[in-house]
Amino acid sequence: MKKLNYLFLLIPFLLLSCSKDSATAETPTPTYSVQGLWKTTSAVLNGVEKFGGTNTVKSELNYFNADGSLSTQSFTDTNFSTLISYSSGTYSIPNTSTINMSANAYNASGAFLATYNVSCQVQLINSTQLQLKILNYPAANDVYVKKFVR
């Protein structure tokens, strides 16, 4: 009977003294690269869509190159064939939620249109989607949101 009592005392001790692996293996958060070709799907300025439909720009290609250079080509048709304007410049990524861009824009004939220097808030990035929010662009108090797909 004494042995049975010791057994009952020993079982709770063993159960309490066993360590439990409470730390589960963490799945690493994937990091996605902005590098590559992105197609614009939406460009909303102050709540108004400025891309596709009856707007002048119907399709747009955006290249973020590994060397930090960028270029954009805007077209008046959905087939990416009638160029209306283009830009070239640079980008940098100071942190995971910001992309800084600086570029010169030109019309299809190559005449200079404008320079832009913007800091974009990355609202979404994954393997197939990118969404950027730009405050105070193109003018003070403006909010410009662009969406892209690969």
mmCIF file of C-alpha atoms in Angstrom:
data_model
loop_
_atom_site.group_PDB
_atom_site.id
_atom_site.type_symbol
_atom_site.label_atom_id
_atom_site.label_comp_id
_atom_site.label_asym_id
_atom_site.label_seq_id
_atom_site.Cartn_x
_atom_site.Cartn_y
_atom_site.Cartn_z
ATOM 1 C CA MET A 1 0.000 0.000 0.000
ATOM 2 C CA LYS A 2 2.905 2.324 0.756
ATOM 3 C CA LYS A 3 4.226 1.780 -2.744
ATOM 4 C CA LEU A 4 0.865 2.773 -4.169
ATOM 5 C CA ASN A 5 0.858 6.003 -2.131
ATOM 6 C CA TYR A 6 4.320 6.853 -3.394
ATOM 7 C CA LEU A 7 3.174 6.217 -6.927
ATOM 8 C CA PHE A 8 0.267 8.637 -6.500
ATOM 9 C CA LEU A 9 2.678 11.247 -5.131
ATOM 10 C CA LEU A 10 5.193 10.630 -7.898
ATOM 11 C CA ILE A 11 2.780 10.966 -10.839
ATOM 12 C CA PRO A 12 1.788 14.619 -10.139
ATOM 13 C CA PHE A 13 5.439 15.470 -9.574
ATOM 14 C CA LEU A 14 6.390 13.987 -12.943
ATOM 15 C CA LEU A 15 3.552 15.726 -14.695
ATOM 16 C CA LEU A 16 4.425 19.107 -13.205
ATOM 17 C CA SER A 17 8.130 18.789 -13.724
ATOM 18 C CA CYS A 18 7.996 17.860 -17.405
ATOM 19 C CA SER A 19 8.770 20.793 -19.571
ATOM 20 C CA LYS A 20 6.396 21.598 -22.327
ATOM 21 C CA ASP A 21 7.593 23.143 -25.572
ATOM 22 C CA SER A 22 5.403 26.198 -25.469
ATOM 23 C CA ALA A 23 7.445 27.970 -28.092
ATOM 24 C CA THR A 24 5.999 26.953 -31.414
ATOM 25 C CA ALA A 25 8.045 27.225 -34.544
ATOM 26 C CA GLU A 26 7.365 30.650 -35.962
ATOM 27 C CA THR A 27 6.619 30.900 -39.623
ATOM 28 C CA PRO A 28 8.864 33.630 -40.984
ATOM 29 C CA THR A 29 7.043 36.625 -42.381
ATOM 30 C CA PRO A 30 7.699 36.642 -46.109
ATOM 31 C CA THR A 31 9.355 39.696 -47.526
ATOM 32 C CA TYR A 32 8.464 40.635 -51.058
ATOM 33 C CA SER A 33 10.553 42.564 -53.486
ATOM 34 C CA VAL A 34 9.274 45.528 -55.447
ATOM 35 C CA GLN A 35 11.770 44.699 -58.198
ATOM 36 C CA GLY A 36 10.371 43.753 -61.558
ATOM 37 C CA LEU A 37 7.556 44.728 -63.889
ATOM 38 C CA TRP A 38 4.265 45.962 -62.406
ATOM 39 C CA LYS A 39 1.119 46.867 -64.367
ATOM 40 C CA THR A 40 -1.073 49.639 -63.014
ATOM 41 C CA THR A 41 -4.655 48.562 -62.279
ATOM 42 C CA SER A 42 -5.937 51.700 -60.539
ATOM 43 C CA ALA A 43 -4.874 55.291 -59.900
ATOM 44 C CA VAL A 44 -7.195 57.149 -57.529
ATOM 45 C CA LEU A 45 -6.628 60.842 -56.860
ATOM 46 C CA ASN A 46 -8.693 62.293 -54.015
ATOM 47 C CA GLY A 47 -11.263 59.522 -54.389
ATOM 48 C CA VAL A 48 -11.602 59.812 -58.195
ATOM 49 C CA GLU A 49 -10.337 57.059 -60.507
ATOM 50 C CA LYS A 50 -7.864 58.481 -63.043
ATOM 51 C CA PHE A 51 -6.961 55.252 -64.819
ATOM 52 C CA GLY A 52 -8.738 53.264 -67.524
ATOM 53 C CA GLY A 53 -12.359 53.738 -68.545
ATOM 54 C CA THR A 54 -12.890 57.189 -70.060
ATOM 55 C CA ASN A 55 -9.566 58.489 -68.667
ATOM 56 C CA THR A 56 -6.693 59.257 -71.014
ATOM 57 C CA VAL A 57 -4.329 56.655 -69.560
ATOM 58 C CA LYS A 58 -5.676 53.156 -70.201
ATOM 59 C CA SER A 59 -2.597 51.042 -69.453
ATOM 60 C CA GLU A 60 0.730 51.564 -67.715
ATOM 61 C CA LEU A 61 3.939 49.601 -67.177
ATOM 62 C CA ASN A 62 6.214 50.245 -64.206
ATOM 63 C CA TYR A 63 9.726 48.833 -63.956
ATOM 64 C CA PHE A 64 11.619 48.709 -60.652
ATOM 65 C CA ASN A 65 15.126 47.550 -61.528
ATOM 66 C CA ALA A 66 17.613 45.870 -59.174
ATOM 67 C CA ASP A 67 20.054 48.785 -59.545
ATOM 68 C CA GLY A 68 17.540 51.267 -58.067
ATOM 69 C CA SER A 69 16.433 52.744 -61.371
ATOM 70 C CA LEU A 70 12.785 52.956 -62.341
ATOM 71 C CA SER A 71 10.767 53.737 -65.423
ATOM 72 C CA THR A 72 7.112 54.075 -66.279
ATOM 73 C CA GLN A 73 5.349 53.986 -69.623
ATOM 74 C CA SER A 74 1.753 55.222 -69.936
ATOM 75 C CA PHE A 75 -0.464 54.360 -72.894
ATOM 76 C CA THR A 76 -3.764 55.633 -74.305
ATOM 77 C CA ASP A 77 -4.913 52.107 -75.167
ATOM 78 C CA THR A 78 -5.228 48.835 -73.268
ATOM 79 C CA ASN A 79 -2.762 47.041 -75.579
ATOM 80 C CA PHE A 80 0.316 48.963 -74.345
ATOM 81 C CA SER A 81 0.941 50.241 -77.874
ATOM 82 C CA THR A 82 0.114 53.984 -78.040
ATOM 83 C CA LEU A 83 2.584 55.737 -75.744
ATOM 84 C CA ILE A 84 1.373 58.977 -74.195
ATOM 85 C CA SER A 85 4.160 59.605 -71.664
ATOM 86 C CA TYR A 86 7.061 57.996 -69.863
ATOM 87 C CA SER A 87 9.315 58.680 -66.928
ATOM 88 C CA SER A 88 12.704 57.543 -65.710
ATOM 89 C CA GLY A 89 14.459 57.981 -62.414
ATOM 90 C CA THR A 90 15.428 56.197 -59.227
ATOM 91 C CA TYR A 91 13.831 54.621 -56.200
ATOM 92 C CA SER A 92 14.981 53.685 -52.725
ATOM 93 C CA ILE A 93 13.429 51.684 -49.924
ATOM 94 C CA PRO A 94 14.430 53.178 -46.558
ATOM 95 C CA ASN A 95 12.177 50.758 -44.630
ATOM 96 C CA THR A 96 9.518 48.108 -45.235
ATOM 97 C CA SER A 97 6.682 50.619 -45.407
ATOM 98 C CA THR A 98 8.199 53.349 -47.606
ATOM 99 C CA ILE A 99 9.401 53.677 -51.189
ATOM 100 C CA ASN A 100 10.964 56.970 -52.251
ATOM 101 C CA MET A 101 10.850 57.819 -55.957
ATOM 102 C CA SER A 102 12.410 60.586 -57.970
ATOM 103 C CA ALA A 103 11.949 60.841 -61.726
ATOM 104 C CA ASN A 104 11.505 63.076 -64.731
ATOM 105 C CA ALA A 105 8.405 62.682 -66.882
ATOM 106 C CA TYR A 106 8.268 63.233 -70.641
ATOM 107 C CA ASN A 107 5.570 63.191 -73.306
ATOM 108 C CA ALA A 108 5.667 60.631 -76.120
ATOM 109 C CA SER A 109 7.828 62.983 -78.227
ATOM 110 C CA GLY A 110 10.426 63.255 -75.457
ATOM 111 C CA ALA A 111 9.567 66.787 -74.340
ATOM 112 C CA PHE A 112 10.059 67.312 -70.604
ATOM 113 C CA LEU A 113 6.796 67.481 -68.598
ATOM 114 C CA ALA A 114 7.707 67.475 -64.919
ATOM 115 C CA THR A 115 9.927 66.206 -62.134
ATOM 116 C CA TYR A 116 8.483 64.326 -59.214
ATOM 117 C CA ASN A 117 10.000 63.414 -55.872
ATOM 118 C CA VAL A 118 7.605 61.417 -53.735
ATOM 119 C CA SER A 119 7.611 59.278 -50.646
ATOM 120 C CA CYS A 120 5.095 56.454 -50.980
ATOM 121 C CA GLN A 121 3.488 54.522 -48.149
ATOM 122 C CA VAL A 122 3.404 50.825 -48.967
ATOM 123 C CA GLN A 123 -0.149 49.786 -48.113
ATOM 124 C CA LEU A 124 0.087 46.301 -49.600
ATOM 125 C CA ILE A 125 2.797 44.164 -51.132
ATOM 126 C CA ASN A 126 2.796 40.470 -51.856
ATOM 127 C CA SER A 127 3.987 38.285 -54.711
ATOM 128 C CA THR A 128 1.369 39.647 -57.140
ATOM 129 C CA GLN A 129 0.032 42.953 -55.753
ATOM 130 C CA LEU A 130 1.435 46.330 -54.779
ATOM 131 C CA GLN A 131 -0.499 49.318 -53.448
ATOM 132 C CA LEU A 132 1.117 52.706 -52.803
ATOM 133 C CA LYS A 133 -0.336 55.792 -51.129
ATOM 134 C CA ILE A 134 1.211 59.186 -51.811
ATOM 135 C CA LEU A 135 0.259 62.169 -49.683
ATOM 136 C CA ASN A 136 0.438 65.743 -50.999
ATOM 137 C CA TYR A 137 0.859 64.650 -54.616
ATOM 138 C CA PRO A 138 0.451 66.093 -57.168
ATOM 139 C CA ALA A 139 -0.439 69.080 -54.961
ATOM 140 C CA ALA A 140 -0.679 69.894 -51.267
ATOM 141 C CA ASN A 141 -3.449 67.981 -49.445
ATOM 142 C CA ASP A 142 -3.914 65.532 -52.347
ATOM 143 C CA VAL A 143 -4.053 61.789 -51.697
ATOM 144 C CA TYR A 144 -3.004 59.560 -54.571
ATOM 145 C CA VAL A 145 -3.356 55.773 -54.359
ATOM 146 C CA LYS A 146 -1.973 53.498 -57.078
ATOM 147 C CA LYS A 147 -2.525 49.759 -57.358
ATOM 148 C CA PHE A 148 -0.387 47.381 -59.403
ATOM 149 C CA VAL A 149 -0.205 43.692 -60.323
ATOM 150 C CA ARG A 150 2.649 41.576 -61.641
#
